[in-house]
Amino acid sequence: YKAKIIGSDPFSDLAVLQIENLTNQTLMPLPLSNSSNVKIGEHVIAIGNPFGLSGSMTEGIISGLGRVIPSQNPGSPEGPESPPNQQNILAPQASFSIPEIIQTDAAINPGNSGGPLLDLNGQVIGINSAIFSLTGEYSGVGFAIPASTINRVVPVLISEHSFKHPWIGISGIDVNEQIA
């Protein structure tokens, strides 16, 4: 289907698309689960299009909860899958992190982003977002944006086309020998 972007938020790695020219199609949305009820060890299914292979499904378990990953800064090619950039130690750039991330060992590879992470009842507990890998390939640690974040951000993206995150304007860095 062709679609247009209604709203996006790079700081939560979410976007809302509206399908165009939908004729006589019955689409069934997947139900969102309460991601706060997810437990470590729970079996999950990741659906996506890794390496352009459409409709792929992998399974695994929830291997961690409450993770924090850096969000992709707008205009920057770097994201959670990229090595950290070299920042000026005297003028660090503001960075944001996505909180309460769900960690899974279900295989998530490039192309899985945006696909659902489902519980065994077929409910969405998250949206596949990133992997932790030094090679760019699956190495057993994938991450999903939780349904609780989807429930909070998506309605605002639909109505206002962007999401304003609270930010006090202060960021911290570790004090090393160069800074001291």
C-alpha positions as CSV (number, residue, x, y, z in Angstrom):
1,Y,0.0,0.0,0.0
2,K,1.1,3.6,-0.5
3,A,1.0,5.7,2.6
4,K,1.8,9.2,3.8
5,I,3.4,10.2,7.1
6,I,0.9,11.7,9.5
7,G,3.4,12.3,12.3
8,S,6.7,11.1,13.6
9,D,8.9,11.3,16.7
10,P,12.5,10.3,16.2
11,F,13.1,10.5,20.0
12,S,10.7,7.5,20.6
13,D,11.4,5.9,17.2
14,L,7.7,6.0,16.2
15,A,5.8,7.3,13.2
16,V,2.1,7.1,12.1
17,L,1.3,6.4,8.5
18,Q,-2.0,6.8,6.7
19,I,-2.8,4.3,4.0
20,E,-3.8,6.0,0.8
21,N,-6.4,4.8,-1.8
22,L,-7.7,1.9,0.4
23,T,-10.6,0.3,-1.5
24,N,-12.8,-2.4,-0.2
25,Q,-10.1,-3.8,2.0
26,T,-10.8,-5.1,5.5
27,L,-7.8,-4.4,7.6
28,M,-7.7,-5.7,11.1
29,P,-5.5,-3.8,13.5
30,L,-3.5,-5.8,16.0
31,P,-4.6,-5.3,19.6
32,L,-2.1,-3.6,21.9
33,S,-1.2,-5.4,25.1
34,N,-0.4,-3.7,28.4
35,S,3.4,-3.8,28.2
36,S,3.7,-3.2,32.0
37,N,2.4,-6.8,32.5
38,V,5.3,-8.3,30.4
39,K,7.6,-10.6,32.4
40,I,11.2,-11.7,31.7
41,G,11.1,-15.2,30.3
42,E,7.7,-14.7,28.5
43,H,7.7,-16.1,24.9
44,V,7.4,-13.6,22.1
45,I,7.2,-13.5,18.3
46,A,9.0,-10.8,16.2
47,I,7.5,-10.1,12.7
48,G,9.3,-8.1,10.1
49,N,11.1,-8.0,6.8
50,P,14.7,-8.7,7.6
51,F,17.0,-8.2,4.6
52,G,14.0,-7.6,2.5
53,L,12.5,-11.1,3.2
54,S,8.8,-10.1,3.7
55,G,6.6,-11.7,6.3
56,S,9.4,-13.3,8.4
57,M,8.7,-14.4,11.9
58,T,11.2,-15.3,14.7
59,E,10.5,-16.4,18.2
60,G,12.3,-16.0,21.5
61,I,11.7,-14.7,25.0
62,I,11.7,-11.4,26.9
63,S,15.3,-11.3,28.1
64,G,15.3,-7.9,29.8
65,L,13.0,-5.0,30.8
66,G,13.4,-1.4,31.6
67,R,16.4,-0.9,29.2
68,V,17.3,2.5,28.0
69,I,18.7,3.0,24.5
70,P,19.8,6.2,22.8
71,S,17.4,7.7,20.3
72,Q,18.4,8.6,16.8
73,N,19.1,12.4,16.7
74,P,17.2,14.0,13.8
75,G,19.5,14.8,10.9
76,S,22.1,12.3,12.1
77,P,22.7,8.9,10.4
78,E,23.6,7.4,13.8
79,G,21.2,5.4,15.9
80,P,21.1,2.5,18.3
81,E,22.7,0.2,15.7
82,S,25.7,2.6,15.1
83,P,28.9,3.0,17.1
84,P,28.9,6.2,19.2
85,N,30.1,9.3,17.6
86,Q,33.1,11.2,18.9
87,Q,31.7,14.2,20.7
88,N,33.6,17.3,21.7
89,I,34.3,16.7,25.4
90,L,33.9,20.4,26.2
91,A,30.6,20.9,24.3
92,P,28.7,17.6,24.3
93,Q,25.7,17.4,22.1
94,A,22.3,17.0,23.7
95,S,21.2,13.4,23.5
96,F,18.0,11.6,24.4
97,S,17.3,8.1,25.4
98,I,14.2,6.0,24.9
99,P,13.2,4.5,28.3
100,E,11.5,1.3,29.4
101,I,12.7,-0.6,26.3
102,I,11.8,-4.3,26.1
103,Q,14.8,-6.6,25.4
104,T,14.3,-9.8,23.5
105,D,16.4,-12.7,22.2
106,A,14.0,-13.1,19.2
107,A,16.1,-12.5,16.1
108,I,15.7,-8.9,15.0
109,N,17.8,-7.9,12.0
110,P,18.0,-4.9,9.8
111,G,14.6,-4.7,8.2
112,N,12.7,-5.8,11.3
113,S,12.3,-2.3,12.6
114,G,8.7,-1.2,12.7
115,G,7.3,-4.8,12.9
116,P,5.4,-5.9,15.9
117,L,6.7,-7.9,18.9
118,L,3.8,-10.1,19.9
119,D,2.9,-12.1,22.9
120,L,1.5,-15.6,22.4
121,N,-2.0,-14.2,22.4
122,G,-1.2,-12.2,19.2
123,Q,-1.2,-8.9,21.1
124,V,1.4,-6.2,20.4
125,I,3.7,-5.7,23.4
126,G,6.1,-3.5,21.4
127,I,7.5,-2.4,18.1
128,N,10.8,-3.8,17.0
129,S,13.3,-1.0,17.0
130,A,17.0,-1.9,17.3
131,I,19.6,-4.5,17.8
132,F,22.8,-4.5,19.9
133,S,25.5,-5.6,17.6
134,L,29.1,-4.8,16.9
135,T,28.8,-6.2,13.3
136,G,25.3,-5.0,12.4
137,E,24.0,-8.5,12.3
138,Y,21.8,-10.3,14.9
139,S,23.8,-11.3,18.0
140,G,21.0,-12.3,20.4
141,V,19.9,-8.9,21.8
142,G,17.0,-7.0,20.2
143,F,15.0,-4.1,21.5
144,A,11.3,-3.0,21.1
145,I,9.5,0.2,21.9
146,P,6.9,-0.9,24.6
147,A,3.1,-0.7,23.9
148,S,2.9,1.8,26.8
149,T,5.0,4.3,24.9
150,I,2.9,3.6,21.7
151,N,-0.3,4.3,23.7
152,R,1.2,7.6,25.0
153,V,2.9,8.9,21.8
154,V,0.7,7.8,18.8
155,P,-2.5,9.6,19.7
156,V,-0.5,12.9,19.9
157,L,1.3,12.1,16.6
158,I,-2.2,11.7,15.0
159,S,-3.6,14.9,16.4
160,E,-0.5,17.2,16.5
161,H,1.9,15.4,14.0
162,S,4.8,15.6,16.5
163,F,5.4,14.8,20.1
164,K,7.0,17.3,22.5
165,H,9.1,15.5,25.1
166,P,9.7,17.3,28.4
167,W,13.3,18.4,28.7
168,I,14.9,20.5,31.4
169,G,17.9,21.4,29.2
170,I,20.6,19.8,31.4
171,S,22.7,16.9,30.4
172,G,25.5,15.2,32.2
173,I,28.8,13.5,31.2
174,D,31.3,11.3,33.0
175,V,34.2,13.3,34.4
176,N,37.4,11.9,33.0
177,E,41.0,13.1,33.2
178,Q,40.6,15.4,30.2
179,I,37.6,17.2,31.7
180,A,38.9,17.3,35.2
